[in-house]
PDB file of C-alpha atoms and ligand atoms in Angstrom:
ATOM      1  CA  UNK C   1       0.095  -0.445   0.078  1.00 95.00           C
ATOM      2  CA  UNK C   2       1.310   3.151  -0.694  1.00 98.00           C
ATOM      3  CA  UNK C   3       0.414   6.958   0.768  1.00 98.00           C
ATOM      4  CA  UNK C   4       0.538  10.068  -0.003  1.00 98.00           C
ATOM      5  CA  UNK C   5      -0.815  12.175   1.882  1.00 98.00           C
ATOM      6  CA  UNK C   6      -1.489  15.956  -0.091  1.00 98.00           C
ATOM      7  CA  UNK C   7      -2.396  19.680   1.754  1.00 98.00           C
ATOM      8  CA  UNK C   8      -5.491  19.925  -0.182  1.00 98.00           C
ATOM      9  CA  UNK C   9      -8.230  17.715  -1.467  1.00 98.00           C
ATOM     10  CA  UNK C  10      -7.774  19.729  -4.619  1.00 98.00           C
ATOM     11  CA  UNK C  11      -4.582  18.516  -4.785  1.00 98.00           C
ATOM     12  CA  UNK C  12      -5.311  14.583  -3.792  1.00 98.00           C
ATOM     13  CA  UNK C  13      -8.447  14.978  -6.672  1.00 98.00           C
ATOM     14  CA  UNK C  14      -5.778  15.957  -8.808  1.00 98.00           C
ATOM     15  CA  UNK C  15      -3.247  14.073  -8.687  1.00 98.00           C
ATOM     16  CA  UNK C  16      -5.247  10.671  -8.888  1.00 98.00           C
ATOM     17  CA  UNK C  17      -7.123  12.066 -11.849  1.00 98.00           C
ATOM     18  CA  UNK C  18      -3.008  11.751 -13.179  1.00 98.00           C
ATOM     19  CA  UNK C  19      -3.129   8.359 -11.929  1.00 98.00           C
ATOM     20  CA  UNK C  20      -5.961   7.522 -14.017  1.00 98.00           C
ATOM     21  CA  UNK C  21      -5.387   9.862 -17.283  1.00 98.00           C
ATOM     22  CA  UNK C  22      -1.607   7.410 -17.408  1.00 98.00           C
ATOM     23  CA  UNK C  23      -3.829   4.708 -17.722  1.00 98.00           C
ATOM     24  CA  UNK C  24      -5.649   5.648 -20.733  1.00 98.00           C
ATOM     25  CA  UNK C  25      -2.667   7.198 -22.475  1.00 98.00           C
ATOM     26  CA  UNK C  26      -0.939   3.687 -22.339  1.00 98.00           C
ATOM     27  CA  UNK C  27      -4.343   1.557 -23.441  1.00 98.00           C
ATOM     28  CA  UNK C  28      -6.738   3.782 -25.020  1.00 98.00           C
ATOM     29  CA  UNK C  29      -9.775   0.954 -23.972  1.00 98.00           C
ATOM     30  CA  UNK C  30      -8.871   0.663 -20.603  1.00 98.00           C
ATOM     31  CA  UNK C  31     -11.511  -0.174 -18.292  1.00 98.00           C
ATOM     32  CA  UNK C  32     -11.484   1.712 -15.359  1.00 98.00           C
ATOM     33  CA  UNK C  33     -13.786   0.888 -12.533  1.00 98.00           C
ATOM     34  CA  UNK C  34     -15.812   3.948 -11.312  1.00 98.00           C
ATOM     35  CA  UNK C  35     -17.234   5.165  -7.923  1.00 98.00           C
ATOM     36  CA  UNK C  36     -19.629   7.560  -6.941  1.00 97.00           C
ATOM     37  CA  UNK C  37     -19.944  10.018  -3.460  1.00 94.00           C
ATOM     38  CA  UNK C  38     -18.807  13.475  -3.117  1.00 94.00           C
ATOM     39  CA  UNK C  39     -15.019  12.200  -3.069  1.00 97.00           C
ATOM     40  CA  UNK C  40     -14.650  11.669  -6.646  1.00 98.00           C
ATOM     41  CA  UNK C  41     -16.889  14.300  -8.386  1.00 98.00           C
ATOM     42  CA  UNK C  42     -13.086  16.732  -8.118  1.00 98.00           C
ATOM     43  CA  UNK C  43     -10.930  13.600  -9.561  1.00 98.00           C
ATOM     44  CA  UNK C  44     -13.977  13.482 -12.608  1.00 98.00           C
ATOM     45  CA  UNK C  45     -13.323  17.639 -12.611  1.00 98.00           C
ATOM     46  CA  UNK C  46     -10.180  17.316 -13.955  1.00 98.00           C
ATOM     47  CA  UNK C  47     -10.234  14.228 -16.387  1.00 98.00           C
ATOM     48  CA  UNK C  48     -12.886  16.148 -17.352  1.00 98.00           C
ATOM     49  CA  UNK C  49     -11.443  19.777 -18.232  1.00 98.00           C
ATOM     50  CA  UNK C  50      -8.207  17.155 -19.314  1.00 98.00           C
ATOM     51  CA  UNK C  51     -10.219  15.452 -21.868  1.00 98.00           C
ATOM     52  CA  UNK C  52     -11.454  19.246 -23.438  1.00 97.00           C
ATOM     53  CA  UNK C  53      -8.198  20.294 -22.927  1.00 98.00           C
ATOM     54  CA  UNK C  54      -7.620  17.488 -25.716  1.00 97.00           C
ATOM     55  CA  UNK C  55      -5.266  15.714 -23.228  1.00 97.00           C
ATOM     56  CA  UNK C  56      -6.957  13.003 -22.520  1.00 97.00           C
ATOM     57  CA  UNK C  57      -8.824  11.153 -24.981  1.00 97.00           C
ATOM     58  CA  UNK C  58     -11.655   8.797 -24.122  1.00 98.00           C
ATOM     59  CA  UNK C  59     -12.525   7.612 -27.323  1.00 98.00           C
ATOM     60  CA  UNK C  60     -11.822   3.984 -26.482  1.00 98.00           C
ATOM     61  CA  UNK C  61     -12.332   3.972 -22.903  1.00 98.00           C
ATOM     62  CA  UNK C  62     -14.830   1.872 -20.826  1.00 98.00           C
ATOM     63  CA  UNK C  63     -15.958   2.069 -18.024  1.00 98.00           C
ATOM     64  CA  UNK C  64     -17.672  -0.561 -15.171  1.00 98.00           C
ATOM     65  CA  UNK C  65     -19.113   1.355 -11.649  1.00 98.00           C
ATOM     66  CA  UNK C  66     -19.536  -0.190  -8.514  1.00 98.00           C
ATOM     67  CA  UNK C  67     -22.811  -0.124  -7.424  1.00 98.00           C
ATOM     68  CA  UNK C  68     -25.997   1.137  -7.911  1.00 98.00           C
ATOM     69  CA  UNK C  69     -29.111   1.331  -5.808  1.00 98.00           C
ATOM     70  CA  UNK C  70     -32.285  -0.749  -6.099  1.00 98.00           C
ATOM     71  CA  UNK C  71     -34.836   1.301  -7.258  1.00 97.00           C
ATOM     72  CA  UNK C  72     -33.831   3.962  -8.922  1.00 97.00           C
ATOM     73  CA  UNK C  73     -34.259   4.078 -12.515  1.00 96.00           C
ATOM     74  CA  UNK C  74     -30.948   5.998 -14.686  1.00 96.00           C
ATOM     75  CA  UNK C  75     -33.240   9.498 -15.058  1.00 96.00           C
ATOM     76  CA  UNK C  76     -33.193  10.122 -11.218  1.00 96.00           C
ATOM     77  CA  UNK C  77     -30.991  12.692  -9.838  1.00 96.00           C
ATOM     78  CA  UNK C  78     -29.962  10.453  -7.265  1.00 96.00           C
ATOM     79  CA  UNK C  79     -28.587   7.911  -9.410  1.00 97.00           C
ATOM     80  CA  UNK C  80     -25.457   6.802 -10.015  1.00 97.00           C
ATOM     81  CA  UNK C  81     -26.153   6.196 -13.465  1.00 98.00           C
ATOM     82  CA  UNK C  82     -27.383  10.112 -13.062  1.00 98.00           C
ATOM     83  CA  UNK C  83     -23.982  10.786 -11.176  1.00 98.00           C
ATOM     84  CA  UNK C  84     -21.981   9.537 -13.423  1.00 98.00           C
ATOM     85  CA  UNK C  85     -23.384  11.347 -16.993  1.00 98.00           C
ATOM     86  CA  UNK C  86     -23.360  14.474 -15.158  1.00 98.00           C
ATOM     87  CA  UNK C  87     -19.677  14.168 -13.634  1.00 98.00           C
ATOM     88  CA  UNK C  88     -17.778  12.287 -16.353  1.00 98.00           C
ATOM     89  CA  UNK C  89     -19.354   9.989 -19.175  1.00 98.00           C
ATOM     90  CA  UNK C  90     -21.479  12.939 -20.881  1.00 98.00           C
ATOM     91  CA  UNK C  91     -18.590  15.699 -21.325  1.00 98.00           C
ATOM     92  CA  UNK C  92     -16.136  13.300 -22.367  1.00 98.00           C
ATOM     93  CA  UNK C  93     -18.655  11.649 -25.005  1.00 98.00           C
ATOM     94  CA  UNK C  94     -18.546   8.431 -23.483  1.00 98.00           C
ATOM     95  CA  UNK C  95     -21.570   6.605 -25.106  1.00 98.00           C
ATOM     96  CA  UNK C  96     -23.611   3.928 -23.052  1.00 98.00           C
ATOM     97  CA  UNK C  97     -22.344   1.600 -24.691  1.00 98.00           C
ATOM     98  CA  UNK C  98     -19.321   1.183 -23.078  1.00 98.00           C
ATOM     99  CA  UNK C  99     -20.768   1.727 -20.094  1.00 98.00           C
ATOM    100  CA  UNK C 100     -21.384  -1.210 -17.052  1.00 98.00           C
ATOM    101  CA  UNK C 101     -23.670   0.229 -14.426  1.00 98.00           C
ATOM    102  CA  UNK C 102     -26.311  -2.110 -12.870  1.00 98.00           C
ATOM    103  CA  UNK C 103     -29.582  -1.417 -13.409  1.00 98.00           C
ATOM    104  CA  UNK C 104     -31.614  -0.835 -10.288  1.00 98.00           C
ATOM    105  CA  UNK C 105     -35.107  -0.744 -11.986  1.00 98.00           C
ATOM    106  CA  UNK C 106     -34.342  -4.361 -13.853  1.00 98.00           C
ATOM    107  CA  UNK C 107     -34.627  -7.363 -12.209  1.00 98.00           C
ATOM    108  CA  UNK C 108     -31.771  -7.899  -9.481  1.00 98.00           C
ATOM    109  CA  UNK C 109     -30.544 -11.941 -10.000  1.00 98.00           C
ATOM    110  CA  UNK C 110     -30.705 -10.693 -13.895  1.00 98.00           C
ATOM    111  CA  UNK C 111     -28.848  -7.887 -13.355  1.00 98.00           C
ATOM    112  CA  UNK C 112     -26.159  -9.471 -11.073  1.00 98.00           C
ATOM    113  CA  UNK C 113     -25.602 -12.289 -14.149  1.00 98.00           C
ATOM    114  CA  UNK C 114     -25.021  -9.486 -16.709  1.00 98.00           C
ATOM    115  CA  UNK C 115     -22.882  -7.435 -14.623  1.00 98.00           C
ATOM    116  CA  UNK C 116     -21.236 -10.886 -13.078  1.00 98.00           C
ATOM    117  CA  UNK C 117     -20.785 -11.770 -16.958  1.00 98.00           C
ATOM    118  CA  UNK C 118     -18.821  -9.053 -17.741  1.00 98.00           C
ATOM    119  CA  UNK C 119     -16.764  -8.045 -15.062  1.00 98.00           C
ATOM    120  CA  UNK C 120     -15.776 -11.834 -14.161  1.00 97.00           C
ATOM    121  CA  UNK C 121     -13.877 -11.748 -18.293  1.00 97.00           C
ATOM    122  CA  UNK C 122     -13.232  -8.140 -17.472  1.00 98.00           C
ATOM    123  CA  UNK C 123     -10.988  -6.468 -14.906  1.00 97.00           C
ATOM    124  CA  UNK C 124     -10.881  -2.970 -15.008  1.00 98.00           C
ATOM    125  CA  UNK C 125      -7.745  -1.697 -15.121  1.00 98.00           C
ATOM    126  CA  UNK C 126      -8.038   0.366 -12.586  1.00 98.00           C
ATOM    127  CA  UNK C 127      -9.908   0.849  -9.744  1.00 99.00           C
ATOM    128  CA  UNK C 128     -10.880   4.815  -8.208  1.00 98.00           C
ATOM    129  CA  UNK C 129     -12.683   4.199  -5.144  1.00 98.00           C
ATOM    130  CA  UNK C 130     -13.729   6.052  -1.831  1.00 97.00           C
ATOM    131  CA  UNK C 131     -14.209   4.478   2.088  1.00 97.00           C
ATOM    132  CA  UNK C 132     -17.836   5.110   3.288  1.00 94.00           C
ATOM    133  CA  UNK C 133     -17.427   6.659   6.846  1.00 92.00           C
ATOM    134  CA  UNK C 134     -18.021   3.048   7.975  1.00 93.00           C
ATOM    135  CA  UNK C 135     -15.053   1.705   5.709  1.00 97.00           C
ATOM    136  CA  UNK C 136     -17.455   0.330   2.669  1.00 96.00           C
ATOM    137  CA  UNK C 137     -15.917  -0.097  -1.056  1.00 98.00           C
ATOM    138  CA  UNK C 138     -18.254   0.088  -3.487  1.00 97.00           C
ATOM    139  CA  UNK C 139     -21.596  -0.982  -1.146  1.00 96.00           C
ATOM    140  CA  UNK C 140     -19.542  -3.449   0.687  1.00 97.00           C
ATOM    141  CA  UNK C 141     -20.792  -2.822   3.770  1.00 95.00           C
ATOM    142  CA  UNK C 142     -19.526  -4.458   6.945  1.00 96.00           C
ATOM    143  CA  UNK C 143     -19.638  -7.626   7.216  1.00 96.00           C
ATOM    144  CA  UNK C 144     -19.077 -11.301   8.140  1.00 97.00           C
ATOM    145  CA  UNK C 145     -17.631 -12.165   5.306  1.00 97.00           C
ATOM    146  CA  UNK C 146     -15.646 -10.769   2.181  1.00 98.00           C
ATOM    147  CA  UNK C 147     -18.114 -11.328  -0.493  1.00 98.00           C
ATOM    148  CA  UNK C 148     -16.505 -12.148  -4.322  1.00 98.00           C
ATOM    149  CA  UNK C 149     -18.858 -10.923  -7.035  1.00 98.00           C
ATOM    150  CA  UNK C 150     -22.182  -8.602  -7.715  1.00 98.00           C
ATOM    151  CA  UNK C 151     -24.046  -9.037  -4.945  1.00 98.00           C
ATOM    152  CA  UNK C 152     -27.357  -7.530  -3.505  1.00 98.00           C
ATOM    153  CA  UNK C 153     -26.837  -5.950  -0.108  1.00 97.00           C
ATOM    154  CA  UNK C 154     -29.300  -3.882   2.691  1.00 96.00           C
ATOM    155  CA  UNK C 155     -27.569  -0.759   2.586  1.00 94.00           C
ATOM    156  CA  UNK C 156     -26.751  -0.475   6.806  1.00 90.00           C
ATOM    157  CA  UNK C 157     -28.123   2.234   8.752  1.00 92.00           C
ATOM    158  CA  UNK C 158     -24.485   4.619   9.167  1.00 87.00           C
ATOM    159  CA  UNK C 159     -24.451   4.328   5.417  1.00 90.00           C
ATOM    160  CA  UNK C 160     -28.336   5.182   5.123  1.00 95.00           C
ATOM    161  CA  UNK C 161     -27.543   8.281   7.436  1.00 94.00           C
ATOM    162  CA  UNK C 162     -24.039   9.537   5.668  1.00 89.00           C
ATOM    163  CA  UNK C 163     -25.669   9.212   2.035  1.00 92.00           C
ATOM    164  CA  UNK C 164     -29.226  10.961   3.398  1.00 94.00           C
ATOM    165  CA  UNK C 165     -27.336  14.678   2.511  1.00 93.00           C
ATOM    166  CA  UNK C 166     -28.019  14.352  -1.352  1.00 91.00           C
ATOM    167  CA  UNK C 167     -32.051  13.232  -1.002  1.00 95.00           C
ATOM    168  CA  UNK C 168     -34.746  14.984   0.580  1.00 94.00           C
ATOM    169  CA  UNK C 169     -34.975  12.776   3.425  1.00 94.00           C
ATOM    170  CA  UNK C 170     -33.515   9.324   5.204  1.00 95.00           C
ATOM    171  CA  UNK C 171     -37.246   7.670   4.511  1.00 95.00           C
ATOM    172  CA  UNK C 172     -36.422   8.325   0.430  1.00 95.00           C
ATOM    173  CA  UNK C 173     -32.552   6.586   0.557  1.00 97.00           C
ATOM    174  CA  UNK C 174     -33.349   3.412  -1.149  1.00 97.00           C
ATOM    175  CA  UNK C 175     -32.973   0.794   1.505  1.00 97.00           C
ATOM    176  CA  UNK C 176     -30.809  -2.139  -0.253  1.00 98.00           C
ATOM    177  CA  UNK C 177     -28.190  -1.484  -3.604  1.00 98.00           C
ATOM    178  CA  UNK C 178     -26.463  -3.435  -5.708  1.00 98.00           C
ATOM    179  CA  UNK C 179     -22.739  -3.889  -5.518  1.00 98.00           C
ATOM    180  CA  UNK C 180     -19.405  -5.088  -6.970  1.00 98.00           C
ATOM    181  CA  UNK C 181     -17.993  -7.504  -4.263  1.00 98.00           C
ATOM    182  CA  UNK C 182     -14.759  -7.062  -2.504  1.00 98.00           C
ATOM    183  CA  UNK C 183     -13.343  -9.456  -4.998  1.00 98.00           C
ATOM    184  CA  UNK C 184     -14.215  -8.045  -7.600  1.00 98.00           C
ATOM    185  CA  UNK C 185     -12.320  -4.755  -6.535  1.00 98.00           C
ATOM    186  CA  UNK C 186      -9.028  -6.790  -5.692  1.00 98.00           C
ATOM    187  CA  UNK C 187      -9.270  -8.456  -9.472  1.00 98.00           C
ATOM    188  CA  UNK C 188      -8.320  -4.208 -10.935  1.00 98.00           C
ATOM    189  CA  UNK C 189      -5.250  -4.473 -11.520  1.00 98.00           C
ATOM    190  CA  UNK C 190      -4.202  -0.678 -10.228  1.00 98.00           C
ATOM    191  CA  UNK C 191      -6.367   1.046  -7.817  1.00 99.00           C
ATOM    192  CA  UNK C 192      -6.860   4.476  -6.022  1.00 99.00           C
ATOM    193  CA  UNK C 193      -8.416   5.700  -3.619  1.00 98.00           C
ATOM    194  CA  UNK C 194      -9.439   9.253  -2.865  1.00 98.00           C
ATOM    195  CA  UNK C 195     -10.312  10.597   1.208  1.00 98.00           C
ATOM    196  CA  UNK C 196     -10.484  13.544   2.764  1.00 98.00           C
ATOM    197  CA  UNK C 197     -11.937  15.363   5.218  1.00 98.00           C
ATOM    198  CA  UNK C 198     -11.492  14.471   9.499  1.00 98.00           C
ATOM    199  CA  UNK C 199     -14.415  13.088   8.866  1.00 96.00           C
ATOM    200  CA  UNK C 200     -12.320   9.783   7.639  1.00 97.00           C
ATOM    201  CA  UNK C 201      -9.838   9.733   9.497  1.00 98.00           C
ATOM    202  CA  UNK C 202     -10.431   6.941  12.271  1.00 98.00           C
ATOM    203  CA  UNK C 203     -11.633   4.845   9.389  1.00 98.00           C
ATOM    204  CA  UNK C 204      -8.774   5.118   7.239  1.00 98.00           C
ATOM    205  CA  UNK C 205      -6.745   4.574  10.126  1.00 98.00           C
ATOM    206  CA  UNK C 206      -7.783   1.321  10.495  1.00 98.00           C
ATOM    207  CA  UNK C 207      -8.500   0.731   6.375  1.00 98.00           C
ATOM    208  CA  UNK C 208      -4.614   0.974   6.259  1.00 97.00           C
ATOM    209  CA  UNK C 209      -3.260  -0.187   9.830  1.00 96.00           C
ATOM    210  CA  UNK C 210      -6.012  -2.325  11.146  1.00 98.00           C
ATOM    211  CA  UNK C 211      -6.583  -6.046  11.079  1.00 98.00           C
ATOM    212  CA  UNK C 212      -7.671  -7.037   7.426  1.00 98.00           C
ATOM    213  CA  UNK C 213     -11.398  -7.942   8.684  1.00 98.00           C
ATOM    214  CA  UNK C 214     -14.933  -7.808   6.670  1.00 98.00           C
ATOM    215  CA  UNK C 215     -16.182  -5.420   9.277  1.00 98.00           C
ATOM    216  CA  UNK C 216     -13.517  -3.111   7.579  1.00 98.00           C
ATOM    217  CA  UNK C 217     -14.562  -4.147   4.610  1.00 98.00           C
ATOM    218  CA  UNK C 218     -11.840  -1.573   2.582  1.00 98.00           C
ATOM    219  CA  UNK C 219      -9.390  -3.211   4.735  1.00 98.00           C
ATOM    220  CA  UNK C 220      -9.026  -6.096   2.301  1.00 98.00           C
ATOM    221  CA  UNK C 221      -6.970  -3.263  -0.064  1.00 98.00           C
ATOM    222  CA  UNK C 222      -3.760  -3.921   1.998  1.00 98.00           C
ATOM    223  CA  UNK C 223      -3.457  -7.333   0.134  1.00 98.00           C
ATOM    224  CA  UNK C 224      -3.490  -5.570  -3.362  1.00 98.00           C
ATOM    225  CA  UNK C 225       0.009  -5.364  -4.554  1.00 98.00           C
ATOM    226  CA  UNK C 226      -0.418  -1.933  -6.397  1.00 98.00           C
ATOM    227  CA  UNK C 227      -2.802  -0.078  -4.392  1.00 98.00           C
ATOM    228  CA  UNK C 228      -2.419   4.351  -3.906  1.00 98.00           C
ATOM    229  CA  UNK C 229      -4.644   6.452  -1.239  1.00 98.00           C
ATOM    230  CA  UNK C 230      -4.259   9.200  -1.775  1.00 98.00           C
ATOM    231  CA  UNK C 231      -4.987  11.571   1.267  1.00 98.00           C
ATOM    232  CA  UNK C 232      -5.568  15.112   2.364  1.00 98.00           C
ATOM    233  CA  UNK C 233      -3.424  16.224   5.997  1.00 98.00           C
ATOM    234  CA  UNK C 234      -7.450  16.078   7.510  1.00 98.00           C
ATOM    235  CA  UNK C 235      -7.538  12.655   6.252  1.00 98.00           C
ATOM    236  CA  UNK C 236      -4.411  11.312   7.362  1.00 98.00           C
ATOM    237  CA  UNK C 237      -4.216  13.273  10.615  1.00 97.00           C
TER     238      UNK C 237
HETATM  239  C1  GLP S   1     -21.190   5.618  -1.435  1.00 70.27           C
HETATM  240  C2  GLP S   1     -20.912   5.012  -1.853  1.00 70.27           C
HETATM  241  C3  GLP S   1     -19.337   4.351  -1.991  1.00 70.27           C
HETATM  242  C4  GLP S   1     -18.754   5.652  -1.313  1.00 70.27           C
HETATM  243  C5  GLP S   1     -19.538   6.357  -0.212  1.00 70.27           C
HETATM  244  C6  GLP S   1     -18.264   7.490   0.192  1.00 70.27           C
HETATM  245  O1  GLP S   1     -22.142   5.140  -0.148  1.00 70.27           O
HETATM  246  N1  GLP S   1     -21.322   3.489  -2.619  1.00 70.27           N
HETATM  247  O2  GLP S   1     -18.657   3.814  -3.031  1.00 70.27           O
HETATM  248  O3  GLP S   1     -16.911   5.093  -1.197  1.00 70.27           O
HETATM  249  O4  GLP S   1     -20.751   6.518  -1.065  1.00 70.27           O
HETATM  250  O5  GLP S   1     -18.809   9.212  -0.983  1.00 70.27           O
HETATM  251  P1  GLP S   1     -18.105  10.080   0.001  1.00 70.27           P
HETATM  252  O6  GLP S   1     -17.116  10.161  -0.999  1.00 70.27           O
HETATM  253  O7  GLP S   1     -19.862  11.094  -0.377  1.00 70.27           O
HETATM  254  O8  GLP S   1     -18.436  10.160   1.563  1.00 70.27           O
END
């Protein structure tokens, strides 16, 4: 595990974007594993900037997302598809034919099969991650076991509370989601984790320094051969 401590979130985001852009430079049709939440927003802003300034070519890039809420349509402003289109896909002109993201409205079992069929055959060239306040990655919540492949999960109360800031009220935060498993995340060739803010400091210590346990899902990253954690001073405190 490599830990880079930066002065600010902006610096973390810039650096992380450069790492992902480096992967695209080496492989035009790279498969990018993407994440949602507040943390990746500026990473995507720097990637879009590079595309618009013709410093990066997204013409063949493919993407796969970690997760999606069950019950939200892709048009819903809180769906992760909507988030991805707004922050990266549309401005970089990546068509949906090159995008894999669980469909929150489809039959769950069929959707898991569709995602797993693709993910099993296509490990991501780089996976962008942020870490939830309870240590979750994607929607792999604290649990007694690590999950390997895409699966359906019941969201932890802490996650629903934390994510309710983006919804009109907590009642409207979906109770379930589809997520890539920890195994799928670990199959990415390279992993970039952005962690920002003082509210992530306690969990970050457990992630990098604590026992590897499914109770802190991100702790599994300690076993990956190419992980870079980019944390601002507040998170690294
Ligand atoms: C959501 C996503 C996670 C993400 C988490 C943290 O729950 N499913 O993949 O890590 O949010 O988000 P934030 O960056 O807003 O703290």
